[in-house]
CSV table of C-alpha atoms in Angstrom, one decimal:
chain,number,residue,atom,x,y,z
A,696,GLU,CA,163.7,-74.4,144.8
A,697,ASP,CA,166.4,-72.1,146.1
A,698,LYS,CA,169.9,-73.1,145.0
A,699,VAL,CA,173.4,-71.9,146.0
A,700,VAL,CA,176.5,-73.2,144.4
A,701,GLN,CA,180.0,-72.4,145.7
A,702,SER,CA,183.2,-73.0,143.9
A,703,PRO,CA,185.8,-74.3,144.3
A,704,LEU,CA,184.7,-76.7,147.1
A,705,SER,CA,188.3,-76.9,148.3
A,706,LEU,CA,191.4,-74.8,147.8
A,707,VAL,CA,194.9,-75.1,149.0
A,708,VAL,CA,197.3,-72.1,148.7
A,709,HIS,CA,200.5,-70.8,150.1
A,710,GLU,CA,200.8,-67.8,152.4
A,711,GLY,CA,200.8,-64.6,150.4
A,712,ASP,CA,198.7,-65.9,147.5
A,713,THR,CA,195.5,-64.2,146.4
A,714,VAL,CA,192.3,-66.3,146.2
A,715,THR,CA,188.9,-65.7,144.7
A,716,LEU,CA,185.9,-67.7,146.0
A,717,ASN,CA,182.8,-67.9,143.9
A,718,CYS,CA,179.1,-68.1,144.7
A,719,SER,CA,176.2,-68.4,142.3
A,720,TYR,CA,172.6,-68.4,143.4
A,721,GLU,CA,169.0,-68.8,142.5
A,722,VAL,CA,166.7,-67.5,145.2
A,723,THR,CA,163.1,-66.3,145.0
A,724,ASN,CA,162.6,-62.7,146.2
A,725,PHE,CA,166.3,-62.1,146.6
A,726,ARG,CA,167.1,-59.4,149.1
A,727,SER,CA,170.8,-59.6,149.9
A,728,LEU,CA,173.8,-62.0,150.1
A,729,LEU,CA,175.9,-62.7,153.1
A,730,TRP,CA,179.4,-64.2,153.5
A,731,TYR,CA,180.4,-66.0,156.6
A,732,LYS,CA,183.7,-67.5,157.8
A,733,GLN,CA,183.5,-70.8,159.7
A,734,GLU,CA,186.7,-71.9,161.4
A,735,LYS,CA,186.0,-74.5,164.0
A,736,LYS,CA,182.5,-73.9,165.2
A,737,ALA,CA,180.3,-70.8,164.9
A,738,PRO,CA,180.2,-69.1,161.5
A,739,THR,CA,181.2,-65.5,161.9
A,740,PHE,CA,179.7,-62.7,159.7
A,741,LEU,CA,182.0,-61.1,157.1
A,742,PHE,CA,179.9,-59.1,154.6
A,743,MET,CA,176.4,-58.3,153.5
A,744,LEU,CA,175.9,-57.3,149.9
A,745,THR,CA,172.7,-55.7,148.7
A,746,SER,CA,173.6,-53.7,145.6
A,747,SER,CA,175.3,-54.8,142.4
A,748,GLY,CA,178.7,-53.6,141.6
A,749,ILE,CA,179.6,-52.0,145.0
A,750,GLU,CA,182.6,-53.6,146.5
A,751,LYS,CA,182.7,-54.1,150.2
A,752,LYS,CA,186.2,-54.2,151.8
A,753,SER,CA,187.5,-55.2,155.2
A,754,GLY,CA,191.3,-55.4,155.4
A,755,ARG,CA,192.5,-58.0,153.0
A,756,LEU,CA,189.0,-59.3,152.2
A,757,SER,CA,186.7,-57.8,149.7
A,758,SER,CA,183.4,-58.9,148.0
A,759,ILE,CA,181.2,-57.9,145.2
A,760,LEU,CA,177.7,-58.8,144.0
A,761,ASP,CA,176.3,-59.1,140.5
A,762,LYS,CA,172.5,-59.3,140.7
A,763,LYS,CA,172.1,-59.5,137.0
A,764,GLU,CA,174.3,-62.6,136.6
A,765,LEU,CA,173.3,-63.9,140.1
A,766,PHE,CA,176.7,-64.4,141.6
A,767,SER,CA,179.1,-63.0,144.1
A,768,ILE,CA,182.9,-63.3,144.7
A,769,LEU,CA,185.0,-63.1,147.8
A,770,ASN,CA,188.6,-62.1,147.4
A,771,ILE,CA,191.3,-62.5,149.9
A,772,THR,CA,194.7,-60.9,149.1
A,773,ALA,CA,198.0,-61.8,150.8
A,774,THR,CA,196.5,-64.8,152.5
A,775,GLN,CA,197.7,-65.9,155.9
A,776,THR,CA,197.4,-69.2,157.7
A,777,GLY,CA,194.7,-67.6,159.9
A,778,ASP,CA,192.5,-67.3,156.8
A,779,SER,CA,192.2,-71.1,156.7
A,780,ALA,CA,188.5,-71.8,157.2
A,781,ILE,CA,185.3,-72.7,155.4
A,782,TYR,CA,183.7,-69.7,153.7
A,783,LEU,CA,180.0,-69.8,153.4
A,784,CYS,CA,177.8,-67.8,151.0
A,785,ALA,CA,174.2,-67.2,152.0
A,786,PRO,CA,171.6,-65.4,150.0
A,787,ARG,CA,168.6,-64.0,151.9
A,788,SER,CA,165.0,-63.9,150.7
A,789,GLN,CA,162.7,-60.9,151.4
A,790,GLY,CA,159.7,-61.4,153.5
A,791,GLY,CA,158.6,-64.2,155.9
A,792,SER,CA,161.4,-65.6,158.0
A,793,GLU,CA,164.1,-64.1,155.7
A,794,LYS,CA,166.0,-67.2,156.4
A,795,LEU,CA,169.5,-67.7,154.9
A,796,VAL,CA,170.0,-70.3,152.2
A,797,PHE,CA,173.6,-71.6,152.5
A,798,GLY,CA,175.9,-73.1,149.9
A,799,LYS,CA,178.2,-76.0,150.9
A,800,GLY,CA,181.1,-73.7,151.4
A,801,THR,CA,184.6,-73.4,150.1
A,802,LYS,CA,187.2,-75.0,152.3
A,803,LEU,CA,190.4,-72.8,152.2
A,804,THR,CA,193.7,-74.1,153.5
A,805,VAL,CA,196.6,-71.6,153.6
A,806,ASN,CA,199.9,-73.3,154.1
A,807,PRO,CA,202.9,-71.5,155.5
B,1458,GLY,CA,174.8,-63.1,177.4
B,1459,ALA,CA,177.6,-61.9,175.2
B,1460,GLY,CA,176.9,-64.4,172.4
B,1461,VAL,CA,174.6,-67.2,171.4
B,1462,SER,CA,175.0,-70.1,173.8
B,1463,GLN,CA,174.2,-73.7,172.9
B,1464,SER,CA,174.2,-76.8,175.1
B,1465,PRO,CA,175.3,-79.5,175.2
B,1466,SER,CA,178.3,-78.9,172.9
B,1467,ASN,CA,178.4,-82.7,172.2
B,1468,LYS,CA,175.8,-85.3,172.5
B,1469,VAL,CA,176.1,-89.0,171.8
B,1470,THR,CA,173.1,-91.2,172.0
B,1471,GLU,CA,171.7,-94.4,170.8
B,1472,LYS,CA,169.3,-94.8,167.9
B,1473,GLY,CA,165.7,-94.5,169.0
B,1474,LYS,CA,166.3,-92.2,172.0
B,1475,ASP,CA,164.9,-88.7,172.3
B,1476,VAL,CA,167.3,-85.7,172.5
B,1477,GLU,CA,166.9,-82.1,173.5
B,1478,LEU,CA,169.2,-79.3,172.3
B,1479,ARG,CA,169.2,-75.9,173.9
B,1480,CYS,CA,169.8,-72.4,172.6
B,1481,ASP,CA,170.2,-69.3,174.6
B,1482,PRO,CA,170.2,-66.3,172.1
B,1483,ILE,CA,171.8,-62.9,172.5
B,1484,SER,CA,169.9,-60.9,175.1
B,1485,GLY,CA,167.2,-58.8,173.4
B,1486,HIS,CA,167.2,-60.7,170.1
B,1487,THR,CA,163.7,-61.6,169.1
B,1488,ALA,CA,164.5,-63.6,166.0
B,1489,LEU,CA,165.9,-67.1,166.5
B,1490,TYR,CA,166.9,-69.7,163.9
B,1491,TRP,CA,167.9,-73.4,164.0
B,1492,TYR,CA,170.1,-74.8,161.3
B,1493,ARG,CA,171.6,-78.2,160.7
B,1494,GLN,CA,175.0,-78.9,159.2
B,1495,SER,CA,175.7,-82.4,158.0
B,1496,LEU,CA,179.2,-83.6,157.0
B,1497,GLY,CA,180.2,-81.9,153.8
B,1498,GLN,CA,177.0,-80.0,153.5
B,1499,GLY,CA,176.0,-76.4,153.9
B,1500,LEU,CA,173.8,-75.2,156.7
B,1501,GLU,CA,170.2,-76.4,156.2
B,1502,PHE,CA,167.4,-74.2,157.7
B,1503,LEU,CA,165.1,-75.9,160.1
B,1504,ILE,CA,162.9,-73.4,161.9
B,1505,TYR,CA,162.5,-69.7,162.6
B,1506,PHE,CA,161.1,-68.1,165.7
B,1507,GLN,CA,159.9,-64.5,166.1
B,1508,GLY,CA,159.3,-64.1,169.8
B,1509,ASN,CA,157.6,-67.2,171.0
B,1510,SER,CA,155.9,-68.1,167.8
B,1511,ALA,CA,157.3,-70.1,164.9
B,1512,PRO,CA,156.0,-68.6,161.6
B,1513,ASP,CA,158.3,-70.7,159.5
B,1514,LYS,CA,158.8,-74.4,160.3
B,1515,SER,CA,159.3,-75.4,156.7
B,1516,GLY,CA,162.8,-76.8,157.2
B,1517,LEU,CA,161.9,-79.4,159.8
B,1518,PRO,CA,162.7,-82.7,158.1
B,1519,SER,CA,160.0,-84.9,159.8
B,1520,ASP,CA,157.4,-84.9,162.5
B,1521,ARG,CA,160.1,-86.3,164.8
B,1522,PHE,CA,161.6,-82.8,165.0
B,1523,SER,CA,159.9,-80.1,167.1
B,1524,ALA,CA,161.0,-76.9,168.7
B,1525,GLU,CA,159.7,-74.4,171.2
B,1526,ARG,CA,160.7,-71.1,172.6
B,1527,THR,CA,159.5,-69.7,175.9
B,1528,GLY,CA,159.6,-66.2,177.3
B,1529,GLY,CA,160.9,-65.0,174.0
B,1530,SER,CA,164.4,-66.2,174.9
B,1531,VAL,CA,165.6,-69.8,175.3
B,1532,SER,CA,164.7,-72.3,172.6
B,1533,THR,CA,164.8,-76.1,172.7
B,1534,LEU,CA,165.0,-78.4,169.7
B,1535,THR,CA,163.7,-81.9,170.3
B,1536,ILE,CA,164.3,-84.9,168.2
B,1537,GLN,CA,162.3,-87.9,169.0
B,1538,ARG,CA,163.2,-91.5,168.1
B,1539,THR,CA,166.6,-90.4,166.7
B,1540,GLN,CA,167.9,-92.0,163.6
B,1541,GLN,CA,171.5,-92.2,162.4
B,1542,GLU,CA,170.8,-89.7,159.6
B,1543,ASP,CA,170.1,-87.2,162.4
B,1544,SER,CA,173.8,-87.1,163.2
B,1545,ALA,CA,174.9,-83.5,162.4
B,1546,VAL,CA,175.9,-80.2,164.0
B,1547,TYR,CA,172.9,-78.3,165.1
B,1548,LEU,CA,173.5,-74.5,165.0
B,1549,CYS,CA,171.3,-71.8,166.5
B,1550,ALA,CA,171.4,-68.2,165.4
B,1551,SER,CA,169.7,-65.0,166.6
B,1552,SER,CA,169.2,-61.5,165.3
B,1553,PRO,CA,167.5,-58.4,166.7
B,1554,GLY,CA,164.5,-59.1,164.5
B,1555,GLN,CA,163.2,-55.6,164.6
B,1556,GLY,CA,163.8,-52.5,162.5
B,1557,LEU,CA,166.6,-52.6,160.0
B,1558,TRP,CA,167.6,-56.2,159.3
B,1559,GLN,CA,170.9,-57.3,160.8
B,1560,PRO,CA,173.0,-60.4,160.2
B,1561,GLN,CA,172.4,-63.5,162.2
B,1562,HIS,CA,174.9,-64.4,165.0
B,1563,PHE,CA,175.6,-68.0,165.4
B,1564,GLY,CA,176.4,-70.2,168.4
B,1565,ASP,CA,179.1,-72.9,168.4
B,1566,GLY,CA,176.5,-75.6,167.8
B,1567,THR,CA,175.7,-79.0,169.3
B,1568,ARG,CA,177.4,-82.0,167.6
B,1569,LEU,CA,174.9,-84.8,167.7
B,1570,SER,CA,176.1,-88.4,167.1
B,1571,ILE,CA,173.6,-91.2,166.9
B,1572,LEU,CA,175.1,-94.7,167.4
């Protein structure tokens, strides 16, 4: 059975702090891993990672994948209150529906 | 439309009633997915459509759940004889579905509450 574990489940930091969110996975026919940010309603796409060891960056956010150890991390530097959200990790299987398998998410709260 | 549109945004109904949830995907997107998000849980896959056909229904939790898609566009998710455990946010997502795989785009969801 496909399995995705995110840690921590909840994190409270102050503005300016750096955070690291973790995602470990066991998925058959792994193809890629996606990160989404969910504020109030619709999850919004952040990154898609396909290859090990290649960091993807977007502003203060970055992410990397380790396909050997089956995990990914999402880093956020110089956090802002607008980063407060639930961050979802979702590996994708190859073939068929290529549905996403989601973890429970990490709820990040950034206090001023 | 500009994004994935879902309706209603909120639905409160009594146990035992049937409900219909609607999803209007991004124009031109042939792949459509339904997910369910219960309190404190991640998104749980329900069903996948490619065009009007549903090659993967493996996530539907019981035969009370069904979905259809007509004209390769709008989809409806129907829950019959609702139970309290059906209370959740039901999210719809779409993607182009052809050529190079692209990430799914989500709607705002329908929050379903069963009394």
